[in-house]
Amino acid sequence: RLLSGEAEGPAAPAARALSEELLADLPRERIRSFCIIAHVDHGKSTLSDQLLAIAGNVKLGDKGERQLLDDLQVERERGITVKARTASMWFNQHLINLVDTPGHVDFETEVKRSLRSCQGALLLVDASQGVQAQTLANFKSAREVGLSIIPVLTKLDLPHSDPAAALEQIERAFKIPEDRVIWTSAKTGEGCDEILPAVIEHIPPPPLKAEAYLDGAKFRARVVDSWYDKYRGTVCLVSVDHGMVEPNDTFYTETNLSTKQFVVQDIGLLLPQPEPRAFLKAGMVGYLVGGIKERSQVQVGDFISDRLATLQDRLKALGVRPGDESATAPKVFASIYPIDTGEFEELKKSVDRLTLNDASVVVKTETSGALGAGFRCGFLGQLHMEVFFQRLRDEFETE
């Protein structure tokens, strides 16, 4: 539904409130971007639902918990988040971009990539479990990229919750005093109305970019995520850090530094359903469709711009190569082959399209005397491998 823009129903109140005139006049100082980080099963997706409801993006049913941002079949079946999801909200005259991240260590690249697109993070701690391994790891990653941290205590509705012990662990592990912690229960909604005002108060707006190589560029944006849409090709989630991008603008990608130009066909916000817009300007995060057909033409971590020299000068000045700076070396490897050797090209097409949405998978072709042509894939863990294979079956009907 979210990938293809097939969500049904009338526009959410948030969509109706965000007029083009309002967004055009919105100063950078009233934009916020934050992500939610935590150990696995500490209530990130449920809290995301409550925040979307508070901002007016969605209406929760009587059952409350829906995990709206977990839209993959594998996420629904396993009850975990495997892909970071984003949604823009309008709250107290501020445009706020939320990113819900996975909690399992096998998807740490998703978390690190999300951190680089934000200025702050909600650090969730389950009141019944306290500080866990990924809580510590995610806190360290957020600090490394300079994010403002807002600590949030969750699951206070559980009968065996122990907030006093959890608060002590937060203060001891992170040096965060007790009076800075927000107490919540995402299931009941208790305390959740304090979070968005805290985001506005404690998280800074996106920084103003002033690099010399931006001179002459109409816009620049970073590719935060990408996925394949069977009707529109590659869809990119972009974070605009300079200027304004509009439909019919032409642009280049860092991966494809050549005379190849792409044309912006469609842009908009995710609320979380796609909402087409006339522009995305500096500080905003949204989707972009640019007629990109091949995985080799763009990758997560790329900057895109209408001015080729802007991309070339950045790479030259920083001495870096295009790509995702948060990439992690694979730890588990597996070989995959089509059941029918004649379907290798179909398998290749499916793998290419799925890795567009999961850049942490390393893929190389290999040949077996018994099985024919196939692929050797590297993953960040066993769960990561299992999820990748399940997504191949669920989303591309590949055997």
mmCIF file of N, CA and C in Angstrom, residues 284-330:
data_model
loop_
_atom_site.group_PDB
_atom_site.id
_atom_site.type_symbol
_atom_site.label_atom_id
_atom_site.label_comp_id
_atom_site.label_asym_id
_atom_site.label_seq_id
_atom_site.Cartn_x
_atom_site.Cartn_y
_atom_site.Cartn_z
ATOM 1 N N MET A 284 12.935 19.290 4.222
ATOM 2 C CA MET A 284 11.828 18.351 4.061
ATOM 3 C C MET A 284 12.332 16.974 3.615
ATOM 4 N N VAL A 285 11.593 15.952 3.999
ATOM 5 C CA VAL A 285 11.876 14.573 3.604
ATOM 6 C C VAL A 285 10.655 14.037 2.872
ATOM 7 N N GLY A 286 10.860 13.478 1.685
ATOM 8 C CA GLY A 286 9.734 12.969 0.924
ATOM 9 C C GLY A 286 10.183 12.015 -0.166
ATOM 10 N N TYR A 287 9.227 11.558 -0.957
ATOM 11 C CA TYR A 287 9.557 10.607 -2.012
ATOM 12 C C TYR A 287 9.770 11.334 -3.337
ATOM 13 N N LEU A 288 10.537 10.724 -4.223
ATOM 14 C CA LEU A 288 10.833 11.287 -5.539
ATOM 15 C C LEU A 288 10.851 10.167 -6.559
ATOM 16 N N VAL A 289 10.136 10.341 -7.651
ATOM 17 C CA VAL A 289 10.147 9.413 -8.777
ATOM 18 C C VAL A 289 10.840 10.121 -9.935
ATOM 19 N N GLY A 290 11.916 9.528 -10.448
ATOM 20 C CA GLY A 290 12.711 10.213 -11.460
ATOM 21 C C GLY A 290 13.015 9.393 -12.691
ATOM 22 N N GLY A 291 12.239 8.371 -12.975
ATOM 23 C CA GLY A 291 12.485 7.575 -14.170
ATOM 24 C C GLY A 291 13.753 6.745 -14.105
ATOM 25 N N ILE A 292 14.196 6.409 -12.889
ATOM 26 C CA ILE A 292 15.394 5.576 -12.715
ATOM 27 C C ILE A 292 14.987 4.113 -12.856
ATOM 28 N N LYS A 293 15.588 3.418 -13.798
ATOM 29 C CA LYS A 293 15.179 2.045 -14.102
ATOM 30 C C LYS A 293 16.133 0.993 -13.563
ATOM 31 N N GLU A 294 17.421 1.331 -13.458
ATOM 32 C CA GLU A 294 18.428 0.343 -13.079
ATOM 33 C C GLU A 294 18.971 0.617 -11.686
ATOM 34 N N ARG A 295 19.247 -0.469 -10.948
ATOM 35 C CA ARG A 295 19.827 -0.338 -9.606
ATOM 36 C C ARG A 295 21.186 0.344 -9.652
ATOM 37 N N SER A 296 21.919 0.183 -10.750
ATOM 38 C CA SER A 296 23.256 0.749 -10.875
ATOM 39 C C SER A 296 23.245 2.268 -11.053
ATOM 40 N N GLN A 297 22.064 2.857 -11.223
ATOM 41 C CA GLN A 297 21.989 4.287 -11.486
ATOM 42 C C GLN A 297 21.854 5.130 -10.219
ATOM 43 N N VAL A 298 21.526 4.519 -9.103
ATOM 44 C CA VAL A 298 21.417 5.242 -7.836
ATOM 45 C C VAL A 298 21.549 4.240 -6.703
ATOM 46 N N GLN A 299 22.082 4.692 -5.573
ATOM 47 C CA GLN A 299 22.135 3.840 -4.393
ATOM 48 C C GLN A 299 21.920 4.679 -3.146
ATOM 49 N N VAL A 300 21.511 4.001 -2.077
ATOM 50 C CA VAL A 300 21.269 4.693 -0.814
ATOM 51 C C VAL A 300 22.557 5.371 -0.357
ATOM 52 N N GLY A 301 22.443 6.624 0.066
ATOM 53 C CA GLY A 301 23.606 7.407 0.475
ATOM 54 C C GLY A 301 24.042 8.402 -0.576
ATOM 55 N N ASP A 302 23.583 8.224 -1.818
ATOM 56 C CA ASP A 302 23.906 9.171 -2.888
ATOM 57 C C ASP A 302 23.329 10.551 -2.597
ATOM 58 N N PHE A 303 24.040 11.582 -3.060
ATOM 59 C CA PHE A 303 23.438 12.894 -3.197
ATOM 60 C C PHE A 303 22.977 13.042 -4.637
ATOM 61 N N ILE A 304 21.889 13.764 -4.833
ATOM 62 C CA ILE A 304 21.425 14.087 -6.176
ATOM 63 C C ILE A 304 21.326 15.598 -6.286
ATOM 64 N N SER A 305 21.532 16.132 -7.488
ATOM 65 C CA SER A 305 21.472 17.577 -7.691
ATOM 66 C C SER A 305 21.234 17.871 -9.162
ATOM 67 N N ASP A 306 20.688 19.068 -9.435
ATOM 68 C CA ASP A 306 20.509 19.484 -10.816
ATOM 69 C C ASP A 306 21.828 19.919 -11.443
ATOM 70 N N ARG A 307 22.850 20.158 -10.622
ATOM 71 C CA ARG A 307 24.152 20.634 -11.107
ATOM 72 C C ARG A 307 25.198 19.538 -10.922
ATOM 73 N N LEU A 308 25.719 19.031 -12.020
ATOM 74 C CA LEU A 308 26.679 17.931 -11.970
ATOM 75 C C LEU A 308 27.930 18.309 -11.194
ATOM 76 N N ALA A 309 28.420 19.543 -11.385
ATOM 77 C CA ALA A 309 29.653 19.972 -10.719
ATOM 78 C C ALA A 309 29.502 19.981 -9.199
ATOM 79 N N THR A 310 28.280 20.186 -8.697
ATOM 80 C CA THR A 310 28.045 20.171 -7.250
ATOM 81 C C THR A 310 28.379 18.802 -6.664
ATOM 82 N N LEU A 311 27.973 17.731 -7.357
ATOM 83 C CA LEU A 311 28.262 16.374 -6.896
ATOM 84 C C LEU A 311 29.730 16.039 -7.062
ATOM 85 N N GLN A 312 30.310 16.397 -8.190
ATOM 86 C CA GLN A 312 31.726 16.108 -8.446
ATOM 87 C C GLN A 312 32.618 16.829 -7.450
ATOM 88 N N ASP A 313 32.316 18.091 -7.182
ATOM 89 C CA ASP A 313 33.152 18.876 -6.265
ATOM 90 C C ASP A 313 33.053 18.359 -4.833
ATOM 91 N N ARG A 314 31.861 17.876 -4.436
ATOM 92 C CA ARG A 314 31.721 17.332 -3.076
ATOM 93 C C ARG A 314 32.572 16.099 -2.897
ATOM 94 N N LEU A 315 32.497 15.178 -3.851
ATOM 95 C CA LEU A 315 33.289 13.951 -3.754
ATOM 96 C C LEU A 315 34.775 14.253 -3.768
ATOM 97 N N LYS A 316 35.168 15.202 -4.591
ATOM 98 C CA LYS A 316 36.587 15.571 -4.675
ATOM 99 C C LYS A 316 37.057 16.254 -3.395
ATOM 100 N N ALA A 317 36.233 17.160 -2.851
ATOM 101 C CA ALA A 317 36.620 17.904 -1.651
ATOM 102 C C ALA A 317 36.731 17.001 -0.431
ATOM 103 N N LEU A 318 35.815 16.030 -0.315
ATOM 104 C CA LEU A 318 35.803 15.155 0.862
ATOM 105 C C LEU A 318 36.635 13.899 0.660
ATOM 106 N N GLY A 319 37.009 13.616 -0.588
ATOM 107 C CA GLY A 319 37.786 12.417 -0.867
ATOM 108 C C GLY A 319 37.043 11.139 -0.583
ATOM 109 N N VAL A 320 35.749 11.113 -0.895
ATOM 110 C CA VAL A 320 34.930 9.934 -0.625
ATOM 111 C C VAL A 320 34.362 9.402 -1.923
ATOM 112 N N ARG A 321 33.876 8.161 -1.853
ATOM 113 C CA ARG A 321 33.203 7.537 -2.977
ATOM 114 C C ARG A 321 31.699 7.577 -2.746
ATOM 115 N N PRO A 322 30.900 7.536 -3.809
ATOM 116 C CA PRO A 322 29.457 7.520 -3.622
ATOM 117 C C PRO A 322 29.020 6.293 -2.840
ATOM 118 N N GLY A 323 27.883 6.423 -2.159
ATOM 119 C CA GLY A 323 27.329 5.246 -1.487
ATOM 120 C C GLY A 323 26.951 5.489 -0.050
ATOM 121 N N ASP A 324 26.530 4.422 0.597
ATOM 122 C CA ASP A 324 26.015 4.471 1.952
ATOM 123 C C ASP A 324 27.158 4.403 2.955
ATOM 124 N N GLU A 325 27.373 5.502 3.700
ATOM 125 C CA GLU A 325 28.474 5.552 4.665
ATOM 126 C C GLU A 325 28.202 4.691 5.895
ATOM 127 N N SER A 326 26.976 4.215 6.054
ATOM 128 C CA SER A 326 26.630 3.404 7.224
ATOM 129 C C SER A 326 26.698 1.906 6.932
ATOM 130 N N ALA A 327 27.223 1.523 5.755
ATOM 131 C CA ALA A 327 27.268 0.107 5.374
ATOM 132 C C ALA A 327 28.121 -0.695 6.360
ATOM 133 N N THR A 328 27.691 -1.929 6.621
ATOM 134 C CA THR A 328 28.369 -2.826 7.555
ATOM 135 C C THR A 328 28.752 -4.108 6.824
ATOM 136 N N ALA A 329 29.931 -4.664 7.142
ATOM 137 C CA ALA A 329 30.398 -5.882 6.478
ATOM 138 C C ALA A 329 29.481 -7.053 6.822
ATOM 139 N N PRO A 330 29.152 -7.905 5.843
ATOM 140 C CA PRO A 330 28.278 -9.057 6.103
ATOM 141 C C PRO A 330 28.931 -10.075 7.029
#
